[in-house]
Coordinates of C-alpha atoms and ligand atoms in Angstrom, one line a residue:
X16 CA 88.9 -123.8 54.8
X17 CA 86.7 -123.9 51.6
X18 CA 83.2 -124.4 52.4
X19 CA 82.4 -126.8 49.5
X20 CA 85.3 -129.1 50.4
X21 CA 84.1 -132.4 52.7
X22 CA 86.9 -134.0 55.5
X23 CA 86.7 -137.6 55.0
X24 CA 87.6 -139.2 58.4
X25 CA 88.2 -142.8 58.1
X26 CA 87.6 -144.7 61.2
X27 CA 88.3 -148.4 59.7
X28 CA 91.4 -148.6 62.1
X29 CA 89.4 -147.5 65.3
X30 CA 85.7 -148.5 65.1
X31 CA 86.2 -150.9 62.4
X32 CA 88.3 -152.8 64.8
X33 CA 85.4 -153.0 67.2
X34 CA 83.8 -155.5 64.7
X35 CA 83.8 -158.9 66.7
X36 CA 87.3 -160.2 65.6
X37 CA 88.1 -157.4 63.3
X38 CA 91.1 -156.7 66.0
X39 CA 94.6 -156.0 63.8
X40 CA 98.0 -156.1 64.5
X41 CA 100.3 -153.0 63.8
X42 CA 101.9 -154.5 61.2
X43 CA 98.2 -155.0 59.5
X44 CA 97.4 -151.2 60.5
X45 CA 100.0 -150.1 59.0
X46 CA 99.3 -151.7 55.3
X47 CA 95.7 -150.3 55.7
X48 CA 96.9 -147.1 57.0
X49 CA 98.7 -146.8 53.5
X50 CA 96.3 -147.7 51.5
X51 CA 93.9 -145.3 53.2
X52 CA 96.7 -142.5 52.8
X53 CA 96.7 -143.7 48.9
X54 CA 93.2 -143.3 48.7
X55 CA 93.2 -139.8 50.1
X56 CA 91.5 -139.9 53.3
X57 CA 92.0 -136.4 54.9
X58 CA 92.3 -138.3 58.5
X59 CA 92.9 -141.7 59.6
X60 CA 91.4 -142.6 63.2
X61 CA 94.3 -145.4 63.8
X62 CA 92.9 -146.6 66.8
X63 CA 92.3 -145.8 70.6
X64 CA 95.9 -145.5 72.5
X65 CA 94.8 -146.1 75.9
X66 CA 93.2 -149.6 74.9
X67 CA 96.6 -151.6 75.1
X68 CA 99.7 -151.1 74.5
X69 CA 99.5 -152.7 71.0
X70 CA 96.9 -150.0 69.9
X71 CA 99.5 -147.0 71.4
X72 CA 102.1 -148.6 69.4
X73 CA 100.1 -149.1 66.1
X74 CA 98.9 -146.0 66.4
X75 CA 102.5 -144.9 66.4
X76 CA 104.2 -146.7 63.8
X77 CA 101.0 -145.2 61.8
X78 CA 102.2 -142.1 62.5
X79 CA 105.6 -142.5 61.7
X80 CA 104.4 -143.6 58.5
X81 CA 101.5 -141.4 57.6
X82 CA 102.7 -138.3 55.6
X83 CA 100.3 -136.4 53.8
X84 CA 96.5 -138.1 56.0
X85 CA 96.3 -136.3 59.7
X86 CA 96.6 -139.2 61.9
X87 CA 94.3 -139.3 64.9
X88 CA 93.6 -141.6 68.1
X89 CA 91.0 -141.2 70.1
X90 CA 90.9 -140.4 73.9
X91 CA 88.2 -140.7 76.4
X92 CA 87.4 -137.4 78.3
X93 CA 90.3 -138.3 81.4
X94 CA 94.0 -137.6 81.7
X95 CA 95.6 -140.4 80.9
X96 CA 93.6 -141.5 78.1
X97 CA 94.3 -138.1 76.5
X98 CA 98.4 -138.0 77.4
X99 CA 98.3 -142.0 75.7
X100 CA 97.0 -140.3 72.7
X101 CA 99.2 -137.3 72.3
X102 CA 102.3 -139.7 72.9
X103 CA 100.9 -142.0 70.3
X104 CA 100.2 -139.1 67.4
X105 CA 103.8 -137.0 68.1
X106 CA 105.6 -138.7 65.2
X107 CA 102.6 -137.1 63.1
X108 CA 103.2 -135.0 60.2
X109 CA 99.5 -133.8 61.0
X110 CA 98.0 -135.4 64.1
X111 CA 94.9 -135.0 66.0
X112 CA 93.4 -135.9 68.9
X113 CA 89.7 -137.0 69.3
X114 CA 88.3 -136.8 72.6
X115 CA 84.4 -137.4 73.8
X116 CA 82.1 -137.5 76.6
X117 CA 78.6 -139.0 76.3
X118 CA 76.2 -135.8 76.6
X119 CA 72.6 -137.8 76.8
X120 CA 70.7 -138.0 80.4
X121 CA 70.8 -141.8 79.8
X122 CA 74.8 -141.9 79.7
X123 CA 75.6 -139.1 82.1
X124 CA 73.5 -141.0 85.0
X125 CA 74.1 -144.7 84.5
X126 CA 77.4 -144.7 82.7
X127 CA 79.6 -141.8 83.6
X128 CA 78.1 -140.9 87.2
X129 CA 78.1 -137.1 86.5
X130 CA 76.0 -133.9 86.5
X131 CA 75.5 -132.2 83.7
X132 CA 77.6 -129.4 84.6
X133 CA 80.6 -131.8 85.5
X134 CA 80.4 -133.1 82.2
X135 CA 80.9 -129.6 80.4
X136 CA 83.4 -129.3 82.7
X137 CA 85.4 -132.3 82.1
X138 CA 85.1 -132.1 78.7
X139 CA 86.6 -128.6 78.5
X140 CA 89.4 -130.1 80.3
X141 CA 89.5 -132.6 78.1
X142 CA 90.6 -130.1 75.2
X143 CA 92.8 -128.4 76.9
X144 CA 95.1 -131.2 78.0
X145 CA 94.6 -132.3 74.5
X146 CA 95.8 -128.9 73.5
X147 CA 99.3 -129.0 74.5
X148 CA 99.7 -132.0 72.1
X149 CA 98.4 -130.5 68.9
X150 CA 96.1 -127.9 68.4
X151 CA 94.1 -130.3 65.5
X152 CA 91.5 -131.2 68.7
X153 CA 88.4 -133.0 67.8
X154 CA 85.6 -133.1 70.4
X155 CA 82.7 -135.8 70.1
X156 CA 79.5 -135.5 72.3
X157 CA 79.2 -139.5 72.5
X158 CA 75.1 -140.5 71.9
X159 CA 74.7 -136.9 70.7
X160 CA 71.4 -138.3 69.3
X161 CA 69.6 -138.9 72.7
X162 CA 71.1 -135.7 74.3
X163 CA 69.3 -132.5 75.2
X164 CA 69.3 -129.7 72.5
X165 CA 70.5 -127.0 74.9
X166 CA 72.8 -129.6 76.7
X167 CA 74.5 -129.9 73.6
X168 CA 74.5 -126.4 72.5
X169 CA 75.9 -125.1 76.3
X170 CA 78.7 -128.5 75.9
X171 CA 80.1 -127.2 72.6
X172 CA 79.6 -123.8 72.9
X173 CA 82.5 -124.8 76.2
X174 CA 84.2 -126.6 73.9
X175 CA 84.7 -124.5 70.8
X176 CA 85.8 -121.6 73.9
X177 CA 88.5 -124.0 74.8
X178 CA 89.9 -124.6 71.4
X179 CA 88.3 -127.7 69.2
X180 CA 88.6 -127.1 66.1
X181 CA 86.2 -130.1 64.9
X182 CA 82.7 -130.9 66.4
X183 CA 81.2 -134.1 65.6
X184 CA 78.1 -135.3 66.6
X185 CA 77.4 -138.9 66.9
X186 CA 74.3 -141.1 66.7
X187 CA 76.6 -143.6 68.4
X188 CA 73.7 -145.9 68.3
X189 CA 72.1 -145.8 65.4
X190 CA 68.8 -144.2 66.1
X191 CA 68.3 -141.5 63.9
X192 CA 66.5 -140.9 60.7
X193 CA 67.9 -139.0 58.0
X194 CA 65.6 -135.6 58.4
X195 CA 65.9 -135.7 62.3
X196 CA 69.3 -136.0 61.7
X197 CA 69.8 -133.5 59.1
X198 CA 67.7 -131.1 61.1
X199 CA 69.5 -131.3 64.3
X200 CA 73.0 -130.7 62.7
X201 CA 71.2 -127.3 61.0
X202 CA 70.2 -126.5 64.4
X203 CA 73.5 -126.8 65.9
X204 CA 75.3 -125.1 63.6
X205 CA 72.7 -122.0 64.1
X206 CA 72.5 -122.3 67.6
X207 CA 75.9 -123.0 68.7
X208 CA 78.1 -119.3 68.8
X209 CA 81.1 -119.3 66.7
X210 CA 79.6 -122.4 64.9
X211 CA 81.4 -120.8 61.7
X212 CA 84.9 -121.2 63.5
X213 CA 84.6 -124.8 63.8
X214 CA 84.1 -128.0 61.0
X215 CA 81.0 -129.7 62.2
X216 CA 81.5 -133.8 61.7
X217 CA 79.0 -136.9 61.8
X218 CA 79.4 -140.1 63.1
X219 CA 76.5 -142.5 62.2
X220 CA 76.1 -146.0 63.0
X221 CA 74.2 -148.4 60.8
X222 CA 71.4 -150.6 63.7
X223 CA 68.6 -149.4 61.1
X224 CA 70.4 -149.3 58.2
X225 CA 70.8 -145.3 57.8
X226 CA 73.9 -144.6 58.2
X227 CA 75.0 -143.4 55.0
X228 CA 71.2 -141.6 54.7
X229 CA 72.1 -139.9 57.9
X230 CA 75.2 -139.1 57.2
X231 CA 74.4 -137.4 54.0
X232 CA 71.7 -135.5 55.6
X233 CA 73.9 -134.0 57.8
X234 CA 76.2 -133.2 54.9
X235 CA 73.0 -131.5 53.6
X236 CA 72.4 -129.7 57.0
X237 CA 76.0 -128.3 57.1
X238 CA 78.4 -131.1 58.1
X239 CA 81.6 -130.7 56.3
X240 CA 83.5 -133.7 58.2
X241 CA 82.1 -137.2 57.5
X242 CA 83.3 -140.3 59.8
X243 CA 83.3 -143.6 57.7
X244 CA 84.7 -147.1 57.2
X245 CA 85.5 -148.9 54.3
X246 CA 83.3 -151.3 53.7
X247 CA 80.7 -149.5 56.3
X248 CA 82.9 -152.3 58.9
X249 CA 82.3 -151.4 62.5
X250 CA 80.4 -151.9 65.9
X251 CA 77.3 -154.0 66.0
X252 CA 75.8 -153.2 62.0
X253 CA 78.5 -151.2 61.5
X254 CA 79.5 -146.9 60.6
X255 CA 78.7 -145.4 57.1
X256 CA 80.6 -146.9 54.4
X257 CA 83.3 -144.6 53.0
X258 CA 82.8 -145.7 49.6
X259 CA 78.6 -145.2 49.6
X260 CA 79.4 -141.8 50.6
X261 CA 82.3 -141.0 48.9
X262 CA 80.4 -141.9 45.7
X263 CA 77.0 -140.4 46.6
X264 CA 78.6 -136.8 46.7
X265 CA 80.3 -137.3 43.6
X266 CA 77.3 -138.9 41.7
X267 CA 75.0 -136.4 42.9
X268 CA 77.2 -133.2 43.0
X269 CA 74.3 -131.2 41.4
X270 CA 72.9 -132.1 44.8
X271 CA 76.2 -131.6 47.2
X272 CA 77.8 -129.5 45.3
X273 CA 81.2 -131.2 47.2
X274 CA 84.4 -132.1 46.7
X275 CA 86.7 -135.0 48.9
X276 CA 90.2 -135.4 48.5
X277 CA 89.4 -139.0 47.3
X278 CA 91.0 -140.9 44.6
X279 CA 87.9 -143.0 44.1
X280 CA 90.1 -145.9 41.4
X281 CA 91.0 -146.9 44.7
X282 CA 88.2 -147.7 46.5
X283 CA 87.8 -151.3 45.4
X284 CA 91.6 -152.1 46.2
X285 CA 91.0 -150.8 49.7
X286 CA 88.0 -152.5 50.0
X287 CA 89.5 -155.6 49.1
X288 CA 92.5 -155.2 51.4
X289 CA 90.2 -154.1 54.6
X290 CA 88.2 -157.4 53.2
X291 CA 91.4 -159.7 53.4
X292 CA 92.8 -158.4 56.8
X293 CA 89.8 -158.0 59.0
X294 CA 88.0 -161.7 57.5
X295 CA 84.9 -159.5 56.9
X296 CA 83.5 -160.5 53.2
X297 CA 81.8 -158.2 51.5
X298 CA 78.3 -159.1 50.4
X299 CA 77.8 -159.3 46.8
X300 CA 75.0 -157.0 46.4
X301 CA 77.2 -154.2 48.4
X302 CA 76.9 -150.6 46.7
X303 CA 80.0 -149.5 45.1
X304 CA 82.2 -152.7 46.0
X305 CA 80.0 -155.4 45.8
X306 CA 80.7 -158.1 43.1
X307 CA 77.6 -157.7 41.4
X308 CA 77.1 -153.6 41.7
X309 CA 78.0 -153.3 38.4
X310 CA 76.9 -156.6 37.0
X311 CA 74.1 -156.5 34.8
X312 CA 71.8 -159.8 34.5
X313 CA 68.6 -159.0 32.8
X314 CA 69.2 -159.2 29.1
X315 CA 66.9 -156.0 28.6
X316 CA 69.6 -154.0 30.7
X317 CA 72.2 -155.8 29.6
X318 CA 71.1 -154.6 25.5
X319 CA 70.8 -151.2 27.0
X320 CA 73.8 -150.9 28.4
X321 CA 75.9 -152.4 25.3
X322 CA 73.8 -149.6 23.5
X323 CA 74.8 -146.8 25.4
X324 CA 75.8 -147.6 29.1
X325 CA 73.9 -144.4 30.8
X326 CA 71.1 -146.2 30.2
X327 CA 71.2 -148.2 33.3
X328 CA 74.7 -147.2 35.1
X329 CA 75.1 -144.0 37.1
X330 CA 78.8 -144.5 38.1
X331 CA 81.0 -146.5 36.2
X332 CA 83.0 -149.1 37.4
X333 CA 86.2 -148.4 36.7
X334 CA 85.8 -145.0 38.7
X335 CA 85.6 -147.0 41.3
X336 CA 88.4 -149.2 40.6
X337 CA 87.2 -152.0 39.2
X338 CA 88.9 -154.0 36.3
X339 CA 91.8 -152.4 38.0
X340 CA 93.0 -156.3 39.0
X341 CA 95.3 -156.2 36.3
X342 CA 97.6 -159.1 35.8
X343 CA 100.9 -158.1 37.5
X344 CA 103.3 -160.5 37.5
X345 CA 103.8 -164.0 36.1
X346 CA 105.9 -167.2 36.3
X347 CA 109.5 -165.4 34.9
X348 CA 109.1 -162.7 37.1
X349 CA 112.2 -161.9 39.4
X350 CA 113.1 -160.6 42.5
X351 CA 112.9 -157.1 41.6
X352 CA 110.0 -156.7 40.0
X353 CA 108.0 -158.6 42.8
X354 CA 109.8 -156.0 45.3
X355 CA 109.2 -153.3 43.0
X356 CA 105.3 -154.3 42.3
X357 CA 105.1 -154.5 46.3
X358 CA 106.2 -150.9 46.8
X359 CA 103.7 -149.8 44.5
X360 CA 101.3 -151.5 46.4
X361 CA 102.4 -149.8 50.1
X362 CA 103.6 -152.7 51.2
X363 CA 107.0 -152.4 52.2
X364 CA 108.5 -155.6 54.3
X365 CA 110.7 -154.8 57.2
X366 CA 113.6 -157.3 56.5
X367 CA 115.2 -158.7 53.2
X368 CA 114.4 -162.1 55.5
X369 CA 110.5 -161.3 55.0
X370 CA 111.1 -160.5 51.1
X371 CA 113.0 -163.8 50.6
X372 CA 110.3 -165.4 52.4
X373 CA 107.6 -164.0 50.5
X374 CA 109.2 -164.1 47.5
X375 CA 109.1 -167.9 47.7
X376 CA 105.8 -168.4 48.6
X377 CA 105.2 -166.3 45.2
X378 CA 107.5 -168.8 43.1
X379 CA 105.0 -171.5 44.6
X380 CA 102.1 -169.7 43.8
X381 CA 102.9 -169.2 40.4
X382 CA 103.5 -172.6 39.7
X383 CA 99.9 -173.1 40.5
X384 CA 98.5 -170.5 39.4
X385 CA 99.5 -168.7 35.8
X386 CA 98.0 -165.4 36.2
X387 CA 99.5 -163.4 39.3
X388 CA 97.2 -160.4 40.3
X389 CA 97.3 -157.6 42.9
X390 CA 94.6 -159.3 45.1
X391 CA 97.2 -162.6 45.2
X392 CA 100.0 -160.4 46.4
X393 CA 98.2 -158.4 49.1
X394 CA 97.0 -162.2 50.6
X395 CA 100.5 -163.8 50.3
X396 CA 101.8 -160.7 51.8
X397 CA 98.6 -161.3 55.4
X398 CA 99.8 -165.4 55.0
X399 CA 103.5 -164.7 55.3
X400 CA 103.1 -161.8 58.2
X401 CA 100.7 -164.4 59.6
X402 CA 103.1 -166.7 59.7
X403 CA 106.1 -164.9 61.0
X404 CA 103.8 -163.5 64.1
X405 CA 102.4 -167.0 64.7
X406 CA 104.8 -168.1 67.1
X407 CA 102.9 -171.0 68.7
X408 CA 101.1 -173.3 66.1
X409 CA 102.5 -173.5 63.0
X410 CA 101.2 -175.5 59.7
X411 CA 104.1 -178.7 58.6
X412 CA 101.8 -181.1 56.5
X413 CA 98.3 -181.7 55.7
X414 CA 97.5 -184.7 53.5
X415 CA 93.5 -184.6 53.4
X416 CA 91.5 -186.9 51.4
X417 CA 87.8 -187.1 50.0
X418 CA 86.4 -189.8 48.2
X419 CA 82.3 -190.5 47.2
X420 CA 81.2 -193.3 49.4
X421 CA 84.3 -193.0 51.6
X422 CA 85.2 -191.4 55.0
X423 CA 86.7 -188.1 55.0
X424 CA 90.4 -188.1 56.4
X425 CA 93.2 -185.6 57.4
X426 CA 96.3 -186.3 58.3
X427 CA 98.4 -183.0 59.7
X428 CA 101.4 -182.2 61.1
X429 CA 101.8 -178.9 63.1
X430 CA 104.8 -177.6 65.0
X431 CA 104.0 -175.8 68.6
X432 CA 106.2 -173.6 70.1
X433 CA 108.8 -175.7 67.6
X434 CA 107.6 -178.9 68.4
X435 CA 106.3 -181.1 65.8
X436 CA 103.5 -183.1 66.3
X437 CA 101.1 -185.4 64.3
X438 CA 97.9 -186.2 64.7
X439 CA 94.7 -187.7 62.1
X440 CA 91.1 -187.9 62.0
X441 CA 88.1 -188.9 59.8
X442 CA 85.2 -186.3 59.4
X443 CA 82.1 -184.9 57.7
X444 CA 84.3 -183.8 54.8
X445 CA 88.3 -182.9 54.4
X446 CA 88.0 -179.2 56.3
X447 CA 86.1 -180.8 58.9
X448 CA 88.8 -184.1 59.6
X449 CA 91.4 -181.2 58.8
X450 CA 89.8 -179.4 62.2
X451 CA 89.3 -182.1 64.2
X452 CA 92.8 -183.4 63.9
X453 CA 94.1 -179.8 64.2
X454 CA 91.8 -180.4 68.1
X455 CA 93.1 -183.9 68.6
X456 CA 97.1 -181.7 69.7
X457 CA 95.6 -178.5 70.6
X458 CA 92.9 -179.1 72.5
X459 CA 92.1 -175.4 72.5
X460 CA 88.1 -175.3 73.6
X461 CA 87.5 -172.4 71.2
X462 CA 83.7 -172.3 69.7
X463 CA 84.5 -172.0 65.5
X464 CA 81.0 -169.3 64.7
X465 CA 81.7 -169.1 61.0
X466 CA 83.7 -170.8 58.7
X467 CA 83.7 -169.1 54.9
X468 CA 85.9 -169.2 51.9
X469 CA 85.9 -167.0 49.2
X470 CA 87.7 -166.4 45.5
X471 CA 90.6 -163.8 46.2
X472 CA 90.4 -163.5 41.8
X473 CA 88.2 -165.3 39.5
X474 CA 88.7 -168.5 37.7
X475 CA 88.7 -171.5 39.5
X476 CA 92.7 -171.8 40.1
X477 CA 92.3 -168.7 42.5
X478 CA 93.3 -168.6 45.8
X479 CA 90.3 -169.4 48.2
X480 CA 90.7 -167.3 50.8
X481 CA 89.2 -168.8 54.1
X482 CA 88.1 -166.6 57.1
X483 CA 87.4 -168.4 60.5
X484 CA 85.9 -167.2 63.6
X485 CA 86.4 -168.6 67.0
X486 CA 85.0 -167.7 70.4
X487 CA 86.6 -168.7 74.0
X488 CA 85.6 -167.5 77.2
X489 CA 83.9 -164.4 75.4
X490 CA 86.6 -163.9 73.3
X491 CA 86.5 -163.6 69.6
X492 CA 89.3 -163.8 66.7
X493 CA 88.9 -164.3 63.4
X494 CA 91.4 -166.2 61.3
X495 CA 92.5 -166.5 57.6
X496 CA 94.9 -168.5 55.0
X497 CA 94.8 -168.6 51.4
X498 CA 96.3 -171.0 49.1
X499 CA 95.3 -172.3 46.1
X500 CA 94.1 -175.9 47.9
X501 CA 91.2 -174.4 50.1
X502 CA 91.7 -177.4 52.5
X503 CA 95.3 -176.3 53.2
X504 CA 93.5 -172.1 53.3
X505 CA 91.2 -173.8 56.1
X506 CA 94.2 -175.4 58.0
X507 CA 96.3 -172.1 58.1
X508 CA 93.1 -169.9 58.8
X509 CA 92.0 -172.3 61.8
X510 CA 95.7 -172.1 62.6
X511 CA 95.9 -168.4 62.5
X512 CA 92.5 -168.4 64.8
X513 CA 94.2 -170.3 67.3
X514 CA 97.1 -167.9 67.4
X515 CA 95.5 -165.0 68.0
X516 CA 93.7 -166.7 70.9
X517 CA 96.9 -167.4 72.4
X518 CA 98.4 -164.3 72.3
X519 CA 96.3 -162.5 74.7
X520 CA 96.4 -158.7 74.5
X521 CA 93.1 -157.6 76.3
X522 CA 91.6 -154.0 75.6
X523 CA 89.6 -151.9 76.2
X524 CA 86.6 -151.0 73.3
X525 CA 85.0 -147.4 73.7
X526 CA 81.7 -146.3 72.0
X527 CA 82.0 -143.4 70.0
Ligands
ZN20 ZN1 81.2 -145.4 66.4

């Protein structure tokens, strides 16, 4: 292993998911799984096997899929959970296995239930099952931030005896502050014996907003393993974002003096694809794939820039991959190069049934719509997998009207389990009737927290693409549609919402 090259391990699939509704299917894991792979993540946490069933099969088909990224699930410290994740990760080229056990007094006692020297125990054990899977074994010491210096040098001091190969130390809740955090890893790495045999990682979580800080200070402190999200998606505030850290190393490599395996012109493609499949926007003023981190608004900057663009820009954005969106297709374009531009894209549909299907829904689109780009494809693509896995409600007709001084109206008609029914309302405004007549058949009880649509391209014949989010019994989905008509978006992402509430698959959400 050369010392000055950093692991980027990409979590987006594992504790991205654990955003409230960020939950994907394995079709959906799969796309991102590519794109990650495109990217050049050096390992792709693809999820947690022993949640569900779903998650041991996404995990995998990502596998099976996966050639040059390690792919890697994650495994509590206990038998089965570590036997589910070997069985997922055996069609790996490269697969891995990442198992923890929290390490802090706090955890041991009121969580696990165990002594201190059970713990080192367990964990131990923990590798070695892992062990007869792969010999790529991660070990994580879970809220590594609260834990006892010499607990945690005695733990992976076991651990590296047993045979992990990466150490990664978490500050699973977000606690930290960058020179703490820096330090500690430094100390580790001094303290622990054999700390050279080993790749010491960082997990950071983002409750005060330092994730990416801490993260780089451990980098500073020795770290040569970074785990990350795109987007910085993930539990509660979220996990360092890929792209922040990605870019900081290369910005500042007269500081790190790093190199990652990244193809940074694709960061704002993935961005926008993690964007589109989990229904998490990204804010505008984002680093790196924001909409306006590269826009310049004062006319003093702007002058400077047009003069010479250091003045004011320390990455440019077409590193990044912006201004990528080229136009890729149009009106006269045919089957093959749609199919062709799709493969270029990592998407690859299962059945010439799906291409057919999507195919259409791209003749339509570009009757409405002159200018095809990559962003359009990768949402017709979500809409028409959406569509095929939404057994239960499925979108007919919508005829919504809005008028100055009149009432708002929708009209729809929906098919459920094959049924059509029809059913209208008046409302606040067209998306609102659209809902409530949607709730006059369903009936479904489900809370709707957040309602947003946003501009998939610019120019206003884009797609809006529309995410909703709605709660039941302490559930949470999110659902999305895009179309050019943002009231027909609303009705397929409501739609979608309701969908993934009725397909119950229940799991189980470790913190790492
Ligand atoms: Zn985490």
């Amino acid at each position: 292993m050369k010392n000055n090259k950093l692991i980027i391990f990409d979590t987006t699939l594992r504790d991205g998911e654990q955003s409230p509704g960020a939950a994907m299917t394995k079709e959906e894991k799969v796309r991102i799984a590519r794109q990650l792979e495109k990217l050049g993540v050096d390992v792709i946490e693809a999820g947690f096997a022993a949640a569900s069933q779903g998650d041991f099969e996404a995990i995998r088909s990502v596998a099976e899929v996966i050639k040059t990224s390690t792919v890697c699930s994650l495994a509590r410290a206990s038998e089965n959970d570590v036997r589910r994740a070997g069985e997922a990760i055996k069609p790996a080229v490269k697969g891995r296995i990442h198992t923890f056990i929290a390490t802090s007094p706090i955890h041991m006692e009121n969580k696990l239930r165990m002594t201190p020297d059970q713990v080192v125990e367990r964990a131990v054990q923990a590798v070695k099952w892992a062990l007869e899977y792969t010999d790529d074994v991660e070990f994580s010491a879970e809220d590594a931030v609260r834990s006892d210096m010499d607990f945690l040098v005695r733990v992976f001091d076991a651990v590296i005896q047993a045979g992990a190969r990466t150490i990664n130390v978490p500050d699973t809740v977000g606690y930290s502050i960058p020179a703490q955090w820096g330090e500690r890893m430094q100390q580790l790495i001094a303290r622990v014996p054999n700390s050279d045999k080993v790749v010491w990682s960082t997990h950071c979580h983002n409750d005060l907003g330092m994730a990416v800080a801490n993260s780089l200070a451990a980098v500073l402190g020795g770290a040569r393993q970074v785990e990350c999200t795109i987007n910085g998606l993930g539990e509660r505030a979220g996990n360092a974002s890929l792209e922040e850290i990605v870019m900081a190393v290369r910005t500042r490599k007269d500081i790190f003096d790093l190199e990652t395996g990244i193809d940074t012109t694709q960061i704002v493609p993935t961005s926008r694809l993690v964007s589109s499949i989990t229904g998490y926007p990204v804010q505008p003023n984002k680093a790196v794939v924001g909409a306006n981190a590269f826009a310049h608004e004062s006319g003093i900057h702007q002058d400077g820039v047009l003069k010479h663009r250091e003045t004011y820009e320390i990455m440019r954005a077409e590193d990044v991959g912006w201004g990528a969106n080229k136009l890729t297709l149009g009106k006269l374009s045919g089957r093959n190069a749609f199919r062709s531009r799709l493969k270029e894209l990592g998407i690859e549909l299962e059945s010439e049934e799906l291409l057919n299907g999507a195919f259409a829904r791209f003749k339509d689109l570009a009757d409405k719509k002159s200018e095809i780009f990559d962003e359009d494809l990768h949402a017709l693509v979500s809409d028409e997998a959406m569509e095929e896995a939404s057994e239960h409600f499925k979108l007919v007709y919508l005829q919504a009207s809005s008028q100055t001084g009149e009432i708002p109206h929708a009209t729809i008609t929906m098919s459920e389990n094959g049924q059509e029914k029809t059913a209208e309302s008046n409302g606040g405004g067209p998306v609102d009737a659209t809902f409530k007549a949607i709730e006059t058949i369903v009936d479904s009880g489900a809370e709707l927290q957040l309602y947003s649509v946003n501009n998939i391209t610019s120019g206003t014949d884009a797609q809006g693409e529309v995410t909703v989010r709605l709660s039941k019994g302490g559930r949470i989905v999110n659902g999305q549609g895009a179309d050019t008509d943002i009231v027909v978006a609303s009705a397929k992402a409501y739609l979608n919402g309701l969908n993934k509430l009725y397909s119950k698959s229940e799991r189980a959400h470790p913190q790492v």
